[in-house]
mmCIF file of C-alpha atoms in Angstrom:
data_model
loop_
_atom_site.group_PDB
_atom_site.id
_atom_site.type_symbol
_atom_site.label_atom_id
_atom_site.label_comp_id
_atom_site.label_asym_id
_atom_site.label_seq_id
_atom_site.Cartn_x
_atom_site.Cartn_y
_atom_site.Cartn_z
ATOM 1 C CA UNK A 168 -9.541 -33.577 -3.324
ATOM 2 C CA UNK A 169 -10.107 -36.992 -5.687
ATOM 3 C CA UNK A 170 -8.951 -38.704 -3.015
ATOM 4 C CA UNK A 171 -11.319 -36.981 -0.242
ATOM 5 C CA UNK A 172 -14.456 -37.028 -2.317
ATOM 6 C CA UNK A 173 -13.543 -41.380 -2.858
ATOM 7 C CA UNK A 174 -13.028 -41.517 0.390
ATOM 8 C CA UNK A 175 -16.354 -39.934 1.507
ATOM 9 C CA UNK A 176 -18.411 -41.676 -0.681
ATOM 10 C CA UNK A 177 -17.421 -44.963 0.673
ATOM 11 C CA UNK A 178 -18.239 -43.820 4.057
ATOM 12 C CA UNK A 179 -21.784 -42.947 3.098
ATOM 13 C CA UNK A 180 -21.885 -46.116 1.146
ATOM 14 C CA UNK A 181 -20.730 -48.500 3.971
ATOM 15 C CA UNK A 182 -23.098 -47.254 6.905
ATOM 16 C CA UNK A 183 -26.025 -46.626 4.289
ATOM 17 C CA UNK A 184 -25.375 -50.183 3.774
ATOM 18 C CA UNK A 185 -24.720 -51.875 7.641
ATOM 19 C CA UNK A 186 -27.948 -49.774 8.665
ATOM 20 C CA UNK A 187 -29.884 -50.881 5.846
ATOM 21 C CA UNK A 188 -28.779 -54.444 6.021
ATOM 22 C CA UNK A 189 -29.672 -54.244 9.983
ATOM 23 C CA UNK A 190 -32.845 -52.654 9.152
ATOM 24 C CA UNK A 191 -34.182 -55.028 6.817
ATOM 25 C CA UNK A 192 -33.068 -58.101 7.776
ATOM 26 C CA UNK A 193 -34.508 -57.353 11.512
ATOM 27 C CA UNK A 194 -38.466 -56.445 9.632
ATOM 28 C CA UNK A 195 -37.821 -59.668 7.439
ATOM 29 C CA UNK A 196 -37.271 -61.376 10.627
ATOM 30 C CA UNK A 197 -40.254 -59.501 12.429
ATOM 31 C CA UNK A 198 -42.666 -60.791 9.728
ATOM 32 C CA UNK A 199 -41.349 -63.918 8.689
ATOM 33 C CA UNK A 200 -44.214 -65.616 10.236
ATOM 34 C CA UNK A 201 -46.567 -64.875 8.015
ATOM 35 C CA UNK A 202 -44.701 -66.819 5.019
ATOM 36 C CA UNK A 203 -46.349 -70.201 5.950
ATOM 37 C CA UNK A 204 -49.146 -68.963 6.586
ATOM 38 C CA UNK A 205 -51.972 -66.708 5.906
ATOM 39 C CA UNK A 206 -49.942 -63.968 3.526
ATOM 40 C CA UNK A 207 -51.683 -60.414 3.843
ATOM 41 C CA UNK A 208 -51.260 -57.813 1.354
ATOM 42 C CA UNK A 209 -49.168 -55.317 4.302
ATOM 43 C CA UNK A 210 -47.128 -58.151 4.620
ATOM 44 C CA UNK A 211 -46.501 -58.355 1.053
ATOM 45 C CA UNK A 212 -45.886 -54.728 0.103
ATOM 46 C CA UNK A 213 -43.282 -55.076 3.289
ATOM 47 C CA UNK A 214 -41.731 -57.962 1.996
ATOM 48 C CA UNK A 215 -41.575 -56.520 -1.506
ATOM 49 C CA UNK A 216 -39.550 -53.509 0.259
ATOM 50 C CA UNK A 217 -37.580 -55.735 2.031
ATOM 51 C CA UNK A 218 -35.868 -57.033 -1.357
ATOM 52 C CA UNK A 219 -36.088 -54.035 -2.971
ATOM 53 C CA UNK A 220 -34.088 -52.103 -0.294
ATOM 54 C CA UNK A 221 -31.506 -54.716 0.240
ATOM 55 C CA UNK A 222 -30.901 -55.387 -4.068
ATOM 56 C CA UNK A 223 -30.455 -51.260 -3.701
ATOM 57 C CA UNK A 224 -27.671 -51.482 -0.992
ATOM 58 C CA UNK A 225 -25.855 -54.524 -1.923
ATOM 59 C CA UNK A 226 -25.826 -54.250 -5.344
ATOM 60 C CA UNK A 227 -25.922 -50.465 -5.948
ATOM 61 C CA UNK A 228 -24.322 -49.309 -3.083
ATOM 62 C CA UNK A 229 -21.290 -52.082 -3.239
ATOM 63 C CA UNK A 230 -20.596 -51.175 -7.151
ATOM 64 C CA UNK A 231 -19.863 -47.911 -5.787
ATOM 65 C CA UNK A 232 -17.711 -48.164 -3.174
ATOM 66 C CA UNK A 233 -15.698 -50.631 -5.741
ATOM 67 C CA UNK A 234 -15.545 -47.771 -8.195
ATOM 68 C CA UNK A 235 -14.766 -45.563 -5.421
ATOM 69 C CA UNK A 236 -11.342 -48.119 -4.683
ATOM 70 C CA UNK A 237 -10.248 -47.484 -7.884
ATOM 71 C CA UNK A 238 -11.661 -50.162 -9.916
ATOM 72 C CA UNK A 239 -12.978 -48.653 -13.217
ATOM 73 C CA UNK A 240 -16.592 -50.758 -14.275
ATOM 74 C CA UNK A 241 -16.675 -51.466 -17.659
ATOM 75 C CA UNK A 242 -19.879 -51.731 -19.686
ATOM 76 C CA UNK A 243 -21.622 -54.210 -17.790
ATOM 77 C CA UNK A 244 -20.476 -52.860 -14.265
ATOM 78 C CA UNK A 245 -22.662 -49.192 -16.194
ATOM 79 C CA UNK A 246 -25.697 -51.089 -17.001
ATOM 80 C CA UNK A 247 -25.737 -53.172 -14.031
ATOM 81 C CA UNK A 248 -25.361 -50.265 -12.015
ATOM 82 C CA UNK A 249 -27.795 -47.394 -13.618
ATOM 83 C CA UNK A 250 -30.554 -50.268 -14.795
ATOM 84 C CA UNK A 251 -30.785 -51.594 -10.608
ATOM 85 C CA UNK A 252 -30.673 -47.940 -9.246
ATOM 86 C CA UNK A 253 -33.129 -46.594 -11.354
ATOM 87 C CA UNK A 254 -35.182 -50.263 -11.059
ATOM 88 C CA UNK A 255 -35.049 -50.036 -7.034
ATOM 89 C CA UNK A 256 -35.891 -46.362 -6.960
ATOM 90 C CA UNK A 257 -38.794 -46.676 -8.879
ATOM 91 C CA UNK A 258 -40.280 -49.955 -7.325
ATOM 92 C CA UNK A 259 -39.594 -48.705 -4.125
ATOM 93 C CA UNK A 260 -42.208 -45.108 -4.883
ATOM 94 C CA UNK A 261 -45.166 -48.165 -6.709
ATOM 95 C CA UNK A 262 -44.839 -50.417 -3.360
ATOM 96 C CA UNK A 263 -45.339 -47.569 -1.113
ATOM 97 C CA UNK A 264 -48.109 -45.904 -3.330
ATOM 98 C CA UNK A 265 -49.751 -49.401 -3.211
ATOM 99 C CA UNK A 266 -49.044 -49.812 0.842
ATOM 100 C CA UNK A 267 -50.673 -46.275 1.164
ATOM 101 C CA UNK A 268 -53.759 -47.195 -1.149
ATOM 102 C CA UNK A 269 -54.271 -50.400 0.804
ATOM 103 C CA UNK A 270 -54.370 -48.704 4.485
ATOM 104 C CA UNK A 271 -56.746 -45.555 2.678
ATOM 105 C CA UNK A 272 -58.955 -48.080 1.596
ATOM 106 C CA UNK A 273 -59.702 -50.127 5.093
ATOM 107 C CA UNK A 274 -59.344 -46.451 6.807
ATOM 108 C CA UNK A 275 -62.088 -44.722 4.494
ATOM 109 C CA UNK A 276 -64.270 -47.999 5.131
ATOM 110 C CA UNK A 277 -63.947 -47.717 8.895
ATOM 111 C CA UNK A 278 -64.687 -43.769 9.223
ATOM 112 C CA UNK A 279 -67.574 -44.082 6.992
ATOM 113 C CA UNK A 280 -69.039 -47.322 8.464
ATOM 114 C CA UNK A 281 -69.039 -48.691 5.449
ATOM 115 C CA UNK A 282 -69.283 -52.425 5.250
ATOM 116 C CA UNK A 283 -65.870 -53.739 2.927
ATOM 117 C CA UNK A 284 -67.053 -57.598 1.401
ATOM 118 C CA UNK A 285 -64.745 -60.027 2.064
ATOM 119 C CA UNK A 286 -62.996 -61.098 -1.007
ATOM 120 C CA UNK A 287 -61.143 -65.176 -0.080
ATOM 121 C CA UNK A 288 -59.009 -64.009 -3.681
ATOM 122 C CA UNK A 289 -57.973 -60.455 -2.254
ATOM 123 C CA UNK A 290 -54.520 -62.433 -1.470
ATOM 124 C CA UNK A 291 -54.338 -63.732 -4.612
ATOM 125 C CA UNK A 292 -55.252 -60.304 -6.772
ATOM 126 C CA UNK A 293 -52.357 -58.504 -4.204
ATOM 127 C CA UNK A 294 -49.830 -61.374 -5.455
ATOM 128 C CA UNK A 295 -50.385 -60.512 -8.877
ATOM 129 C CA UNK A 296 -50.447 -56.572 -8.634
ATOM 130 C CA UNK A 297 -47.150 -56.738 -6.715
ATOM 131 C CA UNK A 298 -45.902 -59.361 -9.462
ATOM 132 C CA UNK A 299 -47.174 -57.074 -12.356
ATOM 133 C CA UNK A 300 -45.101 -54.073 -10.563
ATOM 134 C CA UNK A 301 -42.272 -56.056 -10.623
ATOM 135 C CA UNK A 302 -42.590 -56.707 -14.350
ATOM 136 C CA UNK A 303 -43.418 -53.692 -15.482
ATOM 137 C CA UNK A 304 -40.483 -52.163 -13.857
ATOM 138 C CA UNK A 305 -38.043 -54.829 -15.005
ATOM 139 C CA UNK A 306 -39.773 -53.725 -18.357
ATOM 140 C CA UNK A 307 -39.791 -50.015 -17.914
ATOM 141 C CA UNK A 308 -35.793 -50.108 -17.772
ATOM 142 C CA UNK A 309 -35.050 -52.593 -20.297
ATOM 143 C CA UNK A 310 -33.746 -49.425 -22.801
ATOM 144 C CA UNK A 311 -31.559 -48.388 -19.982
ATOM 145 C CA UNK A 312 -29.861 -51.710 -19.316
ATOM 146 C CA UNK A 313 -29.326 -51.552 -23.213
ATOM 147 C CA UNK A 314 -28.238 -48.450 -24.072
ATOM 148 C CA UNK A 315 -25.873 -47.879 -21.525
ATOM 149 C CA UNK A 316 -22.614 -47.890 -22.294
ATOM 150 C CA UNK A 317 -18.839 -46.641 -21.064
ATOM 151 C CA UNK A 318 -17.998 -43.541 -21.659
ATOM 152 C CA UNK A 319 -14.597 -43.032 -24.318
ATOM 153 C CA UNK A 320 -13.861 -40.110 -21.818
ATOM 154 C CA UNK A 321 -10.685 -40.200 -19.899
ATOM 155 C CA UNK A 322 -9.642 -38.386 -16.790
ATOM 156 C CA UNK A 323 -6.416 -36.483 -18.360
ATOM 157 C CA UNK A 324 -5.707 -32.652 -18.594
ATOM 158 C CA UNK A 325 -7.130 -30.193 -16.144
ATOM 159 C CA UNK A 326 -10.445 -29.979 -18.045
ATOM 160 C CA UNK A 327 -11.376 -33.158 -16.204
ATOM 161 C CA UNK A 328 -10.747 -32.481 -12.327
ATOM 162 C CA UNK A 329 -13.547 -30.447 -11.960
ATOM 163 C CA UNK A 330 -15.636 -33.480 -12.705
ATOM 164 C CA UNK A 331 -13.174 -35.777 -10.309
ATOM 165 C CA UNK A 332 -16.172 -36.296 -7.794
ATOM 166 C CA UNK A 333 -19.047 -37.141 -10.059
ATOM 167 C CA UNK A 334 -16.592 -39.676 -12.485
ATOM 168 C CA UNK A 335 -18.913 -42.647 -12.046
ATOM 169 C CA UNK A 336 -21.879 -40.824 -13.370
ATOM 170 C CA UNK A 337 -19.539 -39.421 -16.481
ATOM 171 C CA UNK A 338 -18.154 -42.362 -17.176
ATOM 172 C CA UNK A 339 -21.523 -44.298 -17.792
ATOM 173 C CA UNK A 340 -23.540 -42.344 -19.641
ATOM 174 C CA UNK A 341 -26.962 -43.453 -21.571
ATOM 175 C CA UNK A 342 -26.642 -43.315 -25.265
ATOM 176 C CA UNK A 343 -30.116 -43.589 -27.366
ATOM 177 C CA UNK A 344 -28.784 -42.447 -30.663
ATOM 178 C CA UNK A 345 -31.782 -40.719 -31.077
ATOM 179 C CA UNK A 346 -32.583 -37.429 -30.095
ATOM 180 C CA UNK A 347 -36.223 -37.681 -29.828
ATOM 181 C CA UNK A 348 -36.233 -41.095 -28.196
ATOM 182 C CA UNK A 349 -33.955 -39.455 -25.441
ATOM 183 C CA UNK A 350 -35.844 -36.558 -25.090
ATOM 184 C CA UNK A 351 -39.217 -38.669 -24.909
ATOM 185 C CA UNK A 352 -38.209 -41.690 -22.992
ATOM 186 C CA UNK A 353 -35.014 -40.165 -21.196
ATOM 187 C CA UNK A 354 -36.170 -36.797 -19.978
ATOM 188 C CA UNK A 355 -39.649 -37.474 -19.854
ATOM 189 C CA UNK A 356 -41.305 -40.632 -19.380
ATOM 190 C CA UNK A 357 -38.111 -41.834 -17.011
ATOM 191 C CA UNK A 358 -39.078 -38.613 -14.651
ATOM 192 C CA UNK A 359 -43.120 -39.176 -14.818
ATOM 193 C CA UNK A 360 -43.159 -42.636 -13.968
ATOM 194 C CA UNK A 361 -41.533 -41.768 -10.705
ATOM 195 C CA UNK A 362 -42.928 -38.176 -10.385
ATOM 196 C CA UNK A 363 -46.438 -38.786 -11.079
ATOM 197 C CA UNK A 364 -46.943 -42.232 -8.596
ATOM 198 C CA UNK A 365 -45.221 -39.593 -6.064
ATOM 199 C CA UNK A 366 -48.037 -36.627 -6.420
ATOM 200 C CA UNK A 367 -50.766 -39.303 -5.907
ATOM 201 C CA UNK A 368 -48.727 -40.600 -3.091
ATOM 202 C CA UNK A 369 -48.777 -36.927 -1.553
ATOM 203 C CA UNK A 370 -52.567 -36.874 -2.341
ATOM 204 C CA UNK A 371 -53.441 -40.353 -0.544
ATOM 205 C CA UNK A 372 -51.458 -39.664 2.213
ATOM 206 C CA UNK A 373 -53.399 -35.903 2.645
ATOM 207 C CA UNK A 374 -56.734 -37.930 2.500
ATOM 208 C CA UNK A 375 -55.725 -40.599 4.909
ATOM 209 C CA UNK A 376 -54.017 -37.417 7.374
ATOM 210 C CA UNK A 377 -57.996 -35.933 6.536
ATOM 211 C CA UNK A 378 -59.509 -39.175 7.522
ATOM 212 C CA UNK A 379 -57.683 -39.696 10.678
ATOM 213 C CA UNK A 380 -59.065 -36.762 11.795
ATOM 214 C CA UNK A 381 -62.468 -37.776 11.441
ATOM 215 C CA UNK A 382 -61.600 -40.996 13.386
ATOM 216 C CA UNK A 383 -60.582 -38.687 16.245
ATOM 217 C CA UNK A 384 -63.992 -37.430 16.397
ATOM 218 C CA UNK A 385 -65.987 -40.404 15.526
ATOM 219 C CA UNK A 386 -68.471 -41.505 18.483
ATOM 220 C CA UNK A 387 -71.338 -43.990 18.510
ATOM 221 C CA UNK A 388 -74.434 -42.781 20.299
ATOM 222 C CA UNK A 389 -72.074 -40.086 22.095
ATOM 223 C CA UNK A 390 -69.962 -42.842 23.633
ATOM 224 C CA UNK A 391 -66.379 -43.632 22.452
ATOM 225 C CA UNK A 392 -65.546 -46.904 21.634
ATOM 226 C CA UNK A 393 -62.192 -48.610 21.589
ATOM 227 C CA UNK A 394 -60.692 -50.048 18.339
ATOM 228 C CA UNK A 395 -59.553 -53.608 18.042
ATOM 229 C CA UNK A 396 -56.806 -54.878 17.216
ATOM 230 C CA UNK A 397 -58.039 -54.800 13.254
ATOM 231 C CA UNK A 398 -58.377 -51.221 13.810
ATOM 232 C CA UNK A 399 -55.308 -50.689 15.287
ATOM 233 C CA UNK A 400 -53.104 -51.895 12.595
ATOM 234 C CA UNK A 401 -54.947 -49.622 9.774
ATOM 235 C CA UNK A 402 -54.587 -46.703 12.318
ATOM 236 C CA UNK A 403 -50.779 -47.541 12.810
ATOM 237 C CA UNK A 404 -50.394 -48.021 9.097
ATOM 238 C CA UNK A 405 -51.983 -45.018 7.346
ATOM 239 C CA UNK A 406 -50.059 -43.070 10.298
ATOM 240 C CA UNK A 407 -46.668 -44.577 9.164
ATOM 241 C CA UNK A 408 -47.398 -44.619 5.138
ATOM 242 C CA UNK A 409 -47.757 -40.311 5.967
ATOM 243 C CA UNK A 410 -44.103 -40.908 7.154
ATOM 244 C CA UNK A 411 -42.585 -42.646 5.007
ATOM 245 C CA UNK A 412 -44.393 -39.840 2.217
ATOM 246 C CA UNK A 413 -43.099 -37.413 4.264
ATOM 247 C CA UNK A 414 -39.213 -39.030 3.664
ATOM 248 C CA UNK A 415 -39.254 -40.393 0.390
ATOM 249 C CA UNK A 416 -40.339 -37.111 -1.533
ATOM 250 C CA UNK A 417 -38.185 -35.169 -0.305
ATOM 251 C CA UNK A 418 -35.033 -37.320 -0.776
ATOM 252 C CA UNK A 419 -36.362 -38.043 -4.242
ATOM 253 C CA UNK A 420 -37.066 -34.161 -4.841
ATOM 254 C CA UNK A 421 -33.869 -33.285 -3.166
ATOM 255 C CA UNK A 422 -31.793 -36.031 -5.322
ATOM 256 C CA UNK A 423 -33.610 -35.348 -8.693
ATOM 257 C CA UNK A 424 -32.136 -31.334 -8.396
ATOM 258 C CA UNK A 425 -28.392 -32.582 -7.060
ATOM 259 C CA UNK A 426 -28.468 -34.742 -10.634
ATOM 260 C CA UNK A 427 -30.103 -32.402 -12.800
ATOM 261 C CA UNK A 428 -27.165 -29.558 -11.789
ATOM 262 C CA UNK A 429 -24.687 -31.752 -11.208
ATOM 263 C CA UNK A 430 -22.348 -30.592 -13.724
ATOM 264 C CA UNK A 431 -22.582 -27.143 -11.646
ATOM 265 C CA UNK A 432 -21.794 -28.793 -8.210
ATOM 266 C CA UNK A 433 -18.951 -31.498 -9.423
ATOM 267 C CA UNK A 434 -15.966 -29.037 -7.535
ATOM 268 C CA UNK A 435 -17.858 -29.941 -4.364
ATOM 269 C CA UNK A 436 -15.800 -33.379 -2.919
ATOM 270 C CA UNK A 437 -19.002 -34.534 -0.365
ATOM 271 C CA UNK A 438 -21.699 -34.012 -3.863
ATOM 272 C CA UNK A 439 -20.661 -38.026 -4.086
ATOM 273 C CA UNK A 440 -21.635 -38.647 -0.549
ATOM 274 C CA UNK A 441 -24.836 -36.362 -0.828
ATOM 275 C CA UNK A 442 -26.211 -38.322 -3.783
ATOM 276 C CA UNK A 443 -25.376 -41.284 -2.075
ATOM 277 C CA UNK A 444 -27.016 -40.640 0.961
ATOM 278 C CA UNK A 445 -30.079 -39.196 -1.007
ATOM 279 C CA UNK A 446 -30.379 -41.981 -3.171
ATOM 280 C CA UNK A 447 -30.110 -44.952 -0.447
ATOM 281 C CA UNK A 448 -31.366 -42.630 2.722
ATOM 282 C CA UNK A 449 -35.248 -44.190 2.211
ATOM 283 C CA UNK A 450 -33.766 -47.852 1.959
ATOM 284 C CA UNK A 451 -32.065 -47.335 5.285
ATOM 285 C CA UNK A 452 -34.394 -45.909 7.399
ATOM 286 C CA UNK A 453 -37.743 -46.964 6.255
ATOM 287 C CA UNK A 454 -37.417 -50.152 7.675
ATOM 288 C CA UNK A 455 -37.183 -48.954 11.412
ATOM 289 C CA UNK A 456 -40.319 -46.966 10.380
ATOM 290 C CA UNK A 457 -42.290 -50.362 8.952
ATOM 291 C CA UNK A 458 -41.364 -52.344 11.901
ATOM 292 C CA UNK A 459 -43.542 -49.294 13.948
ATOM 293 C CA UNK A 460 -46.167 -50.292 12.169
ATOM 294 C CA UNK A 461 -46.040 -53.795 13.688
ATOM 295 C CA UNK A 462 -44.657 -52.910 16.972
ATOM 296 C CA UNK A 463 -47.168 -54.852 20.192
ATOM 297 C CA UNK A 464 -49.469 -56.366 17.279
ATOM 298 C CA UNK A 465 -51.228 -59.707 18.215
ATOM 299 C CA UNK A 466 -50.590 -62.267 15.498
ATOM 300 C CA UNK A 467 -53.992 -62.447 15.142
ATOM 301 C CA UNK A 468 -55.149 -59.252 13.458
ATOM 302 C CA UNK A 469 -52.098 -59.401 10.463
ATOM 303 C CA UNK A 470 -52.317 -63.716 9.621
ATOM 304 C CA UNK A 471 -56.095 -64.971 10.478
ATOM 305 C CA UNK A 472 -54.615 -67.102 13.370
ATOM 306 C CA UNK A 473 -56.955 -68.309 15.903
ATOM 307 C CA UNK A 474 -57.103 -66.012 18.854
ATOM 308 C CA UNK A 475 -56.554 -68.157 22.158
ATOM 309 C CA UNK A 476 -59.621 -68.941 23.722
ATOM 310 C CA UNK A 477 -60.207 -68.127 27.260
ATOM 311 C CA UNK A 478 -60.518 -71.332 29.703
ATOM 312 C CA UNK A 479 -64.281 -71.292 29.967
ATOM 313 C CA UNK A 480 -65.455 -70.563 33.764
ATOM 314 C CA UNK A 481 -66.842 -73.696 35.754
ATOM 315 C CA UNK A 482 -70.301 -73.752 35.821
ATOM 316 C CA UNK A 483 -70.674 -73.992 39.584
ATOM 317 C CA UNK A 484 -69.274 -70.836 40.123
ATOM 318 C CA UNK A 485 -72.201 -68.231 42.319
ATOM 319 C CA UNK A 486 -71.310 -64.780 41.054
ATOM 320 C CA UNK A 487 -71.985 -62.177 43.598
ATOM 321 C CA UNK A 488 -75.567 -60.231 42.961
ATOM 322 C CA UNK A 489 -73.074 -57.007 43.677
ATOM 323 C CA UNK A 490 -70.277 -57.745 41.822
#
């Protein structure tokens, strides 16, 4: 059964990580463009995903599947390994709040016809939010890449091979020394900074799913008018931020219950693989979803580039009265 559950779990690890890997790397490649040049904030908040998905997979994801083989981490391998999956997890639910926020904002503007100033340091103030999110998260987890340590437990004695599957999560455990500052900062404020960005994710993406139905009925003068290419992307945007809501809460849900009862479920050989899967499945597929959003976009409406001008027509040319 140890040897099932190991096994397993390095499935699930392994294709979480090829699809992620494929995933990524193919919407880095689809927005690279945009480096050199004219950096908008989707672009940013996709980027930041980018490395935040593939730090989960390769580093997170490979520790496991080592562990899995039968090579025991030691205190390091613990706080590598909780501090970057509970980092990732976390940055990942801020970027896609902020991603959501962004495509709210230009939707609200365009169904109420309201006129949005144009800001020439909007790119700038995006670089530092995103930066700040990455420091305060770094920041946030600083007492779990300290206090984690190796567990003196050992795996002898029947007692133990009920927890067989769910060893790596035994064997590093978090150790305040303090009851309060565990109860405080471990059961609390570690759950609300993920919880809490998550219900006002739910809530934006409601709004925007209100919103788009007011753009389905919007007319001017009783006569529908196209949307541009601007308009497009926003449309395509808040459309795929309701999506990827509509996957990340319930993995994140779904994992945070699997955890919580874990010690209930550890005779269960695929509760490794589950976890796994729950903890990674947003890092693997959200990509594919992202790269919708950019899917038959002209350059022109994400970077500022000049749009081609037509050849102008000669000026000798008789159009037809009738044509």
């Amino acid at each position: 059964m140890k040897l099932s559950a190991d096994v397993l779990e390095i499935i699930a690890c392994a294709m979480l990580i090829l699809v992620s890997f494929v995933g990524n790397t193919c919407l880095f490649y689809s927005t690279r463009k945009c480096i050199s040049g004219c950096l908008k904030t989707s672009f940013l908040l996709t980027f930041s995903l980018v490395f935040v998905h593939l730090i989960k997979n390769l580093v997170v994801n490979v520790m496991k599947i080592v562990y899995s083989s039968g090579i025991v981490l030691d205190s390091a391998g613990c706080k590598v390994l909780h501090f970057t999956a509970a980092l990732t997890t976390s940055l990942a639910i801020w970027f896609l709040l902020h991603f959501a926020l962004f495509y709210h904002r230009k939707l609200y503007h365009i169904v109420y016809c309201s006129s949005e100033a144009a800001n020439l340091d909007q790119q700038k103030h995006s670089l530092k939010r995103v930066s700040a999110l990455w420091v305060a998260g770094v920041a946030v987890y600083i007492p779990v890449l300290i206090y984690t340590r190796k567990s003196e437990y050992l795996n002898t004695g029947n007692d133990t091979d009920s927890l067989s599957t769910n060893r790596i999560y035994m064997d590093c455990l978090i150790g305040f020394g303090n009851k309060q500052v565990e109860f405080y900062y471990g059961k609390i404020f570690l759950v609300l900074i993920d919880i809490l960005p998550l219900a006002i994710l739910v809530f934006v993406c409601f709004w925007m799913s209100f919103l788009l139905s007011e753009k389905k009925k919007m007319t001017y003068g009783d006569i529908w008018i196209g949307d541009d290419d601007s308009e497009t992307e926003i449309l395509r945007g808040a459309k795929f931020s309701i999506l990827l809501m509509l996957l990340i809460t319930p993995l994140w849900i779904s994992h945070f219950i699997l955890v919580y009862f874990l010690k209930d479920l550890a005779a269960y050989v695929f509760i490794p693989a589950v976890l796994t899967a729950l903890s990674s499945g947003f890092s693997a597929l959200s990509p594919f979803l992202l790269m919708l959003v950019n899917y038959k976009m002209k350059l022109v409406s994400f970077c500022n580039a000049k749009e081609e001008t037509p050849a102008p027509q000669s000026v000798n040319v008789t159009l037809s009265p009738y044509a």
